[in-house]
Short mmCIF file of C-alpha atoms in Angstrom, two decimals:
data_model
loop_
_atom_site.label_atom_id
_atom_site.label_comp_id
_atom_site.label_asym_id
_atom_site.label_seq_id
_atom_site.Cartn_x
_atom_site.Cartn_y
_atom_site.Cartn_z
CA UNK A 813 33.78 12.67 -22.34
CA UNK A 814 32.70 13.14 -18.96
CA UNK A 815 35.59 14.25 -16.07
CA UNK A 816 35.04 13.94 -12.62
CA UNK A 817 38.57 14.73 -10.68
CA UNK A 818 40.67 14.94 -13.83
CA UNK A 819 39.14 11.12 -14.22
CA UNK A 820 37.79 10.34 -17.08
CA UNK A 821 34.08 8.56 -16.69
CA UNK A 822 34.42 5.35 -18.12
CA UNK A 823 32.67 3.87 -20.95
CA UNK A 824 30.57 1.13 -22.24
CA UNK A 825 33.84 1.45 -24.39
CA UNK A 826 35.82 0.45 -22.02
CA UNK A 827 33.72 -2.38 -20.76
CA UNK A 828 34.02 -3.90 -23.80
CA UNK A 829 37.86 -3.32 -23.98
CA UNK A 830 38.31 -5.43 -20.36
CA UNK A 831 35.30 -8.19 -21.03
CA UNK A 832 36.56 -9.12 -24.88
CA UNK A 833 33.28 -8.76 -26.74
CA UNK A 834 31.90 -6.03 -28.88
CA UNK A 835 30.25 -2.96 -27.41
CA UNK A 836 27.24 -4.85 -28.77
CA UNK A 837 26.70 -7.04 -26.56
CA UNK A 838 27.62 -4.95 -23.23
CA UNK A 839 24.90 -2.72 -25.18
CA UNK A 840 22.50 -6.09 -24.03
CA UNK A 841 23.16 -7.04 -21.03
CA UNK A 842 22.98 -3.18 -19.63
CA UNK A 843 19.02 -3.72 -21.42
CA UNK A 844 18.26 -7.04 -20.07
CA UNK A 845 21.14 -9.30 -21.06
CA UNK A 846 18.77 -11.01 -23.81
CA UNK A 847 20.69 -13.06 -26.72
CA UNK A 848 23.50 -12.55 -24.70
CA UNK A 849 25.55 -15.95 -23.70
CA UNK A 850 26.41 -16.61 -19.92
CA UNK A 851 30.28 -16.57 -20.25
CA UNK A 852 29.66 -13.31 -22.18
CA UNK A 853 27.60 -11.99 -19.53
CA UNK A 854 29.33 -12.61 -16.12
CA UNK A 855 33.09 -11.60 -18.50
CA UNK A 856 30.46 -7.97 -18.77
CA UNK A 857 29.32 -7.66 -15.63
CA UNK A 858 33.23 -8.52 -13.80
CA UNK A 859 34.21 -5.78 -16.20
CA UNK A 860 31.67 -3.31 -15.36
CA UNK A 861 32.44 -4.00 -11.63
CA UNK A 862 36.45 -3.29 -12.08
CA UNK A 863 35.70 -0.36 -14.09
CA UNK A 864 33.07 0.81 -12.31
CA UNK A 865 31.01 2.22 -14.46
CA UNK A 866 27.48 3.37 -14.11
CA UNK A 867 24.81 3.19 -16.28
CA UNK A 868 23.70 6.90 -17.79
CA UNK A 869 19.98 7.29 -17.52
CA UNK A 870 19.38 10.45 -19.24
CA UNK A 871 20.52 8.76 -22.32
CA UNK A 872 19.33 5.30 -21.51
CA UNK A 873 16.01 6.53 -21.37
CA UNK A 874 16.05 9.44 -24.58
CA UNK A 875 16.61 5.40 -26.68
CA UNK A 876 14.07 3.70 -24.51
CA UNK A 877 11.26 5.84 -24.23
CA UNK A 878 11.41 5.71 -20.17
CA UNK A 879 12.08 7.18 -17.38
CA UNK A 880 13.66 4.16 -15.91
CA UNK A 881 12.00 5.50 -12.09
CA UNK A 882 8.35 4.04 -10.40
CA UNK A 883 5.87 6.98 -8.37
CA UNK A 884 4.40 5.53 -5.43
CA UNK A 885 1.42 7.62 -4.16
CA UNK A 886 -0.47 7.79 -1.66
CA UNK A 887 -3.58 10.27 -2.22
CA UNK A 888 -4.32 10.80 1.33
CA UNK A 889 -3.25 14.21 3.60
CA UNK A 890 0.03 14.84 4.43
CA UNK A 891 0.22 13.93 8.28
CA UNK A 892 -1.58 10.40 7.20
CA UNK A 893 1.66 9.11 5.52
CA UNK A 894 3.73 10.26 8.50
CA UNK A 895 0.50 9.13 10.96
CA UNK A 896 -0.27 6.11 9.84
CA UNK A 897 2.91 3.33 10.05
CA UNK A 898 1.19 1.55 7.54
CA UNK A 899 2.48 3.93 4.47
CA UNK A 900 5.82 3.66 6.17
CA UNK A 901 6.20 -0.67 5.81
CA UNK A 902 4.53 0.17 2.58
CA UNK A 903 7.16 2.34 1.59
CA UNK A 904 10.02 0.94 2.37
CA UNK A 905 8.89 -2.45 1.42
CA UNK A 906 8.54 -0.66 -2.27
CA UNK A 907 11.91 0.78 -1.89
CA UNK A 908 13.52 -2.58 -1.62
CA UNK A 909 11.44 -4.46 -3.95
CA UNK A 910 12.08 -1.58 -7.00
CA UNK A 911 16.03 -1.52 -5.77
CA UNK A 912 16.22 -5.30 -6.52
CA UNK A 913 15.35 -3.72 -10.18
CA UNK A 914 17.51 -0.66 -9.97
CA UNK A 915 15.28 1.70 -9.63
CA UNK A 916 14.02 4.37 -8.33
CA UNK A 917 11.06 5.44 -6.53
CA UNK A 918 9.43 8.61 -5.83
CA UNK A 919 6.81 9.69 -3.05
CA UNK A 920 4.64 11.82 -4.23
CA UNK A 921 1.54 12.90 -1.84
CA UNK A 922 -1.76 14.20 -2.67
CA UNK A 923 -4.71 14.96 -0.41
CA UNK A 924 -6.28 17.59 -2.01
CA UNK A 925 -7.78 18.61 -5.72
CA UNK A 926 -4.75 20.98 -6.76
CA UNK A 927 -2.34 18.43 -5.40
CA UNK A 928 -3.71 15.55 -7.53
CA UNK A 929 -4.10 17.45 -10.66
CA UNK A 930 -0.72 18.11 -10.50
CA UNK A 931 0.69 14.23 -9.52
CA UNK A 932 -1.49 13.19 -12.92
CA UNK A 933 -0.39 16.48 -15.60
CA UNK A 934 3.71 15.31 -14.28
CA UNK A 935 2.70 11.39 -14.15
CA UNK A 936 0.69 10.96 -17.54
CA UNK A 937 3.60 13.74 -18.97
CA UNK A 938 6.31 10.85 -19.40
CA UNK A 939 8.71 11.38 -15.95
CA UNK A 940 7.75 7.60 -14.78
CA UNK A 941 7.13 4.20 -15.86
CA UNK A 942 4.19 3.25 -13.31
CA UNK A 943 2.80 4.45 -10.67
CA UNK A 944 1.60 2.54 -6.85
CA UNK A 945 -1.45 3.93 -5.90
CA UNK A 946 -1.91 4.36 -2.40
CA UNK A 947 -4.94 4.12 -0.20
CA UNK A 948 -7.16 4.41 -3.41
CA UNK A 949 -10.62 6.13 -3.16
CA UNK A 950 -14.40 4.81 -5.30
CA UNK A 951 -14.66 8.32 -8.29
CA UNK A 952 -10.75 9.18 -7.88
CA UNK A 953 -10.00 10.68 -10.47
CA UNK A 954 -6.20 10.43 -10.84
CA UNK A 955 -7.43 6.89 -11.16
CA UNK A 956 -9.75 7.84 -14.64
CA UNK A 957 -6.86 10.55 -15.77
CA UNK A 958 -3.99 7.36 -15.82
CA UNK A 959 -6.39 4.65 -16.81
CA UNK A 960 -7.09 7.24 -20.09
CA UNK A 961 -3.51 7.74 -20.55
CA UNK A 962 -2.47 4.48 -20.57
CA UNK A 963 -0.36 4.83 -17.47
CA UNK A 964 1.29 1.63 -15.76
CA UNK A 965 -0.30 0.87 -12.17
CA UNK A 966 -1.03 -1.68 -9.34
CA UNK A 967 -3.42 -0.52 -7.09
CA UNK A 968 -3.21 -1.36 -2.69
CA UNK A 969 -6.48 -2.57 -1.79
CA UNK A 970 -8.81 -3.02 -4.32
CA UNK A 971 -9.94 0.05 -6.71
CA UNK A 972 -13.60 0.16 -5.88
CA UNK A 973 -15.25 0.77 -9.20
CA UNK A 974 -12.16 -0.35 -11.44
CA UNK A 975 -11.76 -3.91 -10.38
CA UNK A 976 -11.18 -5.41 -13.84
CA UNK A 977 -9.69 -2.34 -14.64
CA UNK A 978 -6.43 -1.77 -12.65
CA UNK A 979 -4.23 -4.18 -11.27
CA UNK A 980 -3.87 -4.25 -7.06
CA UNK A 981 -2.58 -5.91 -4.76
CA UNK A 982 -4.83 -6.92 -1.18
CA UNK A 983 -5.55 -8.67 1.70
CA UNK A 984 -8.76 -10.41 2.47
CA UNK A 985 -10.47 -7.86 4.22
CA UNK A 986 -13.92 -9.34 4.01
CA UNK A 987 -12.52 -12.60 5.67
CA UNK A 988 -10.61 -10.82 7.38
CA UNK A 989 -12.57 -8.54 9.08
CA UNK A 990 -15.69 -11.89 9.69
CA UNK A 991 -12.92 -13.38 11.68
CA UNK A 992 -12.78 -10.65 14.02
CA UNK A 993 -15.64 -10.61 14.67
CA UNK A 994 -16.16 -14.03 15.73
CA UNK A 995 -13.69 -13.83 17.71
CA UNK A 996 -15.48 -11.18 19.71
CA UNK A 997 -18.84 -12.72 19.19
CA UNK A 998 -16.58 -16.56 20.22
CA UNK A 999 -15.51 -13.97 22.86
CA UNK A 1000 -19.01 -14.38 24.92
CA UNK A 1001 -19.42 -10.69 23.53
CA UNK A 1002 -22.98 -9.97 22.45
CA UNK A 1003 -23.80 -6.57 21.09
CA UNK A 1004 -20.50 -5.87 18.91
CA UNK A 1005 -19.67 -2.61 17.21
CA UNK A 1006 -18.26 -1.38 14.92
CA UNK A 1007 -16.32 1.49 13.87
CA UNK A 1008 -15.56 2.33 9.67
CA UNK A 1009 -12.72 3.42 7.46
CA UNK A 1010 -14.05 5.96 4.93
CA UNK A 1011 -16.92 3.89 3.09
CA UNK A 1012 -15.16 5.02 -0.54
CA UNK A 1013 -12.02 3.16 0.10
CA UNK A 1014 -11.93 -0.67 0.43
CA UNK A 1015 -10.88 -1.24 3.98
CA UNK A 1016 -13.60 0.91 4.60
CA UNK A 1017 -16.67 -1.17 2.57
CA UNK A 1018 -15.11 -4.46 2.51
CA UNK A 1019 -14.07 -4.93 6.71
CA UNK A 1020 -18.32 -3.73 7.21
CA UNK A 1021 -19.44 -6.30 4.98
CA UNK A 1022 -17.63 -8.04 6.83
CA UNK A 1023 -18.92 -6.77 9.76
CA UNK A 1024 -22.16 -7.48 8.42
CA UNK A 1025 -21.71 -10.55 7.12
CA UNK A 1026 -20.59 -12.52 10.07
CA UNK A 1027 -23.68 -11.12 11.71
CA UNK A 1028 -25.85 -11.34 9.40
CA UNK A 1029 -29.44 -10.71 11.90
CA UNK A 1030 -28.23 -9.02 14.85
CA UNK A 1031 -26.42 -6.51 12.33
CA UNK A 1032 -27.56 -3.13 14.15
CA UNK A 1033 -26.91 0.13 12.92
CA UNK A 1034 -26.62 1.63 15.68
CA UNK A 1035 -23.48 -0.44 16.04
CA UNK A 1036 -21.93 1.24 13.01
CA UNK A 1037 -19.60 4.59 13.98
CA UNK A 1038 -17.33 5.78 10.80
CA UNK A 1039 -13.68 7.31 10.60
CA UNK A 1040 -11.25 8.75 8.32
CA UNK A 1041 -8.45 6.34 9.02
CA UNK A 1042 -7.12 8.58 11.74
CA UNK A 1043 -6.03 8.32 15.32
CA UNK A 1044 -8.69 11.57 16.30
CA UNK A 1045 -11.63 10.07 14.17
CA UNK A 1046 -11.51 6.91 16.11
CA UNK A 1047 -11.69 8.82 19.53
CA UNK A 1048 -14.90 10.72 18.49
CA UNK A 1049 -16.32 7.37 17.03
CA UNK A 1050 -16.01 5.28 20.01
CA UNK A 1051 -17.56 8.36 22.11
CA UNK A 1052 -20.76 8.12 19.61
CA UNK A 1053 -20.84 4.41 19.67
CA UNK A 1054 -20.66 4.54 23.67
CA UNK A 1055 -23.62 7.75 23.72
CA UNK A 1056 -25.61 5.82 21.46
CA UNK A 1057 -25.69 2.14 22.64
CA UNK A 1058 -23.62 2.64 26.25
CA UNK A 1059 -24.97 -1.29 25.93
CA UNK A 1060 -21.56 -2.26 23.68
CA UNK A 1061 -18.93 -4.63 25.31
CA UNK A 1062 -16.75 -4.67 22.41
CA UNK A 1063 -15.85 -2.56 19.58
CA UNK A 1064 -14.26 -3.46 16.04
CA UNK A 1065 -12.35 -1.44 14.07
CA UNK A 1066 -10.94 -1.02 11.05
CA UNK A 1067 -7.29 -0.04 11.51
CA UNK A 1068 -5.22 -0.38 13.86
CA UNK A 1069 -4.63 4.04 14.43
CA UNK A 1070 -7.98 3.83 15.13
CA UNK A 1071 -8.41 1.67 17.71
CA UNK A 1072 -5.80 3.28 19.40
CA UNK A 1073 -7.60 6.30 19.16
CA UNK A 1074 -11.19 4.31 20.38
CA UNK A 1075 -9.00 2.71 23.88
CA UNK A 1076 -8.24 6.12 24.87
CA UNK A 1077 -11.54 7.60 24.57
CA UNK A 1078 -12.85 4.35 26.71
CA UNK A 1079 -9.87 4.68 29.12
CA UNK A 1080 -11.42 8.58 29.95
CA UNK A 1081 -14.70 7.30 30.51
CA UNK A 1082 -13.35 4.89 33.00
CA UNK A 1083 -14.76 1.62 31.12
CA UNK A 1084 -11.23 -1.25 31.49
CA UNK A 1085 -10.15 -3.48 28.46
CA UNK A 1086 -11.66 -5.97 27.79
CA UNK A 1087 -13.08 -6.44 31.05
CA UNK A 1088 -15.96 -3.88 29.76
CA UNK A 1089 -15.03 -3.72 26.18
CA UNK A 1090 -12.95 -5.72 24.15
CA UNK A 1091 -11.30 -3.67 21.35
CA UNK A 1092 -9.76 -5.11 17.72
CA UNK A 1093 -7.61 -3.97 15.24
CA UNK A 1094 -7.14 -4.58 11.77
CA UNK A 1095 -2.91 -4.59 9.98
CA UNK A 1096 -1.17 -5.77 12.96
CA UNK A 1097 1.26 -2.41 12.52
CA UNK A 1098 3.78 -1.67 15.01
CA UNK A 1099 1.16 0.55 17.28
CA UNK A 1100 -0.88 -2.34 17.38
CA UNK A 1101 1.86 -4.51 19.96
CA UNK A 1102 2.89 -0.51 22.06
CA UNK A 1103 -0.66 0.33 23.01
CA UNK A 1104 -2.89 -0.22 26.75
CA UNK A 1105 -3.20 -2.82 26.14
CA UNK A 1106 -1.49 -4.97 23.87
CA UNK A 1107 -4.24 -5.19 20.29
CA UNK A 1108 -5.49 -8.05 19.06
CA UNK A 1109 -6.27 -7.13 15.16
CA UNK A 1110 -5.62 -8.76 12.07
CA UNK A 1111 -2.32 -9.01 10.26
CA UNK A 1112 -2.26 -7.55 6.68
CA UNK A 1113 1.44 -9.00 5.34
CA UNK A 1114 2.32 -5.60 3.39
CA UNK A 1115 6.00 -6.73 3.36
CA UNK A 1116 3.99 -9.15 0.28
CA UNK A 1117 1.94 -7.09 -0.51
CA UNK A 1118 4.20 -3.99 -1.26
CA UNK A 1119 6.64 -6.63 -3.00
CA UNK A 1120 3.67 -8.10 -4.89
CA UNK A 1121 2.37 -4.48 -6.74
CA UNK A 1122 5.83 -3.76 -7.72
CA UNK A 1123 6.36 -7.36 -9.49
CA UNK A 1124 2.82 -6.92 -10.89
CA UNK A 1125 3.57 -3.18 -12.44
CA UNK A 1126 6.80 -4.08 -13.20
CA UNK A 1127 4.59 -6.69 -15.67
CA UNK A 1128 2.53 -4.12 -16.49
CA UNK A 1129 5.02 -1.88 -17.68
CA UNK A 1130 5.92 -4.75 -20.20
CA UNK A 1131 3.32 -5.68 -21.61
CA UNK A 1132 1.09 -8.01 -19.81
CA UNK A 1133 -2.61 -7.74 -19.16
CA UNK A 1134 -3.57 -6.06 -15.39
CA UNK A 1135 -3.65 -9.43 -12.34
CA UNK A 1136 -5.09 -9.08 -9.08
CA UNK A 1137 -4.35 -11.04 -6.09
CA UNK A 1138 -5.34 -11.06 -2.05
CA UNK A 1139 -3.64 -12.53 0.27
CA UNK A 1140 -4.76 -14.04 3.34
CA UNK A 1141 -5.02 -12.06 7.30
CA UNK A 1142 -3.67 -13.16 10.11
CA UNK A 1143 -5.99 -13.04 13.69
CA UNK A 1144 -2.57 -11.99 15.85
CA UNK A 1145 -4.34 -12.55 19.70
CA UNK A 1146 -3.29 -10.10 22.72
CA UNK A 1147 -4.66 -9.13 25.50
CA UNK A 1148 -7.64 -6.14 24.23
CA UNK A 1149 -10.20 -9.11 23.78
#
């Protein structure tokens, strides 16, 4: 019997006495409420509130074989967690969704090979029930290891190379890119460049595919530069494009953060946006409305994506087959185009 400041910690026996039910009924309520009548369920929940009973998570995990926690795993350099606002939105959304399930969220960042090794060892040792995998990369050894150890997981974005094996929730990158390129063309732009994300990530690959699909025979390799989703890479890629093709009059950038970097380079070169060069981004992060000029971008429903990831992960943890969900993107027009 635990003691805390002279007060005895309430037990299942206390809850059962107040509710007027057996201890077995209380236990069934605590483990999901199966085979419990509505009246008994209401009585037990009222007794839990009145007694201040709190479940012993460690003891429950010994019985169920579960940790009752989930990992939010970001396989990117640590600085991107703080620089890219998308990750904060996904983290908050996942934490809110898990709170409704009374499950804690463990934040893990693994941007190096050694960090990924340590995280994989921790996760596969059973310290979490499942993994929300953020920013997956092609040939990701973390994914391979988790699959091998049968650790439940859900990826944010299409997991390249594992599409039929790993549950995932994604925005429609191809359609979103096509819509942005069409928007730029409809505004009279004739030399539309692009700054891609890393080509081992779903956003990098699929948004470039959408760009190519929309341009068709007009696609020109000289109008393509590559970034890594950082602001600095957007600056460098924009400079590369301008040096190579000074006649470009628009650029579709595969993330808002890289687009902010591109705007910095354009301003340094004395080019007006959108007068000389129109700029479109992707994400509609909080950053998009605050840069100058405010950025036209494709909105990803990140809150819905994170909540759906939690729902699918809970299904996989409970033995259901992996599923995939794709959400449409929405064009948000501002003054950069």
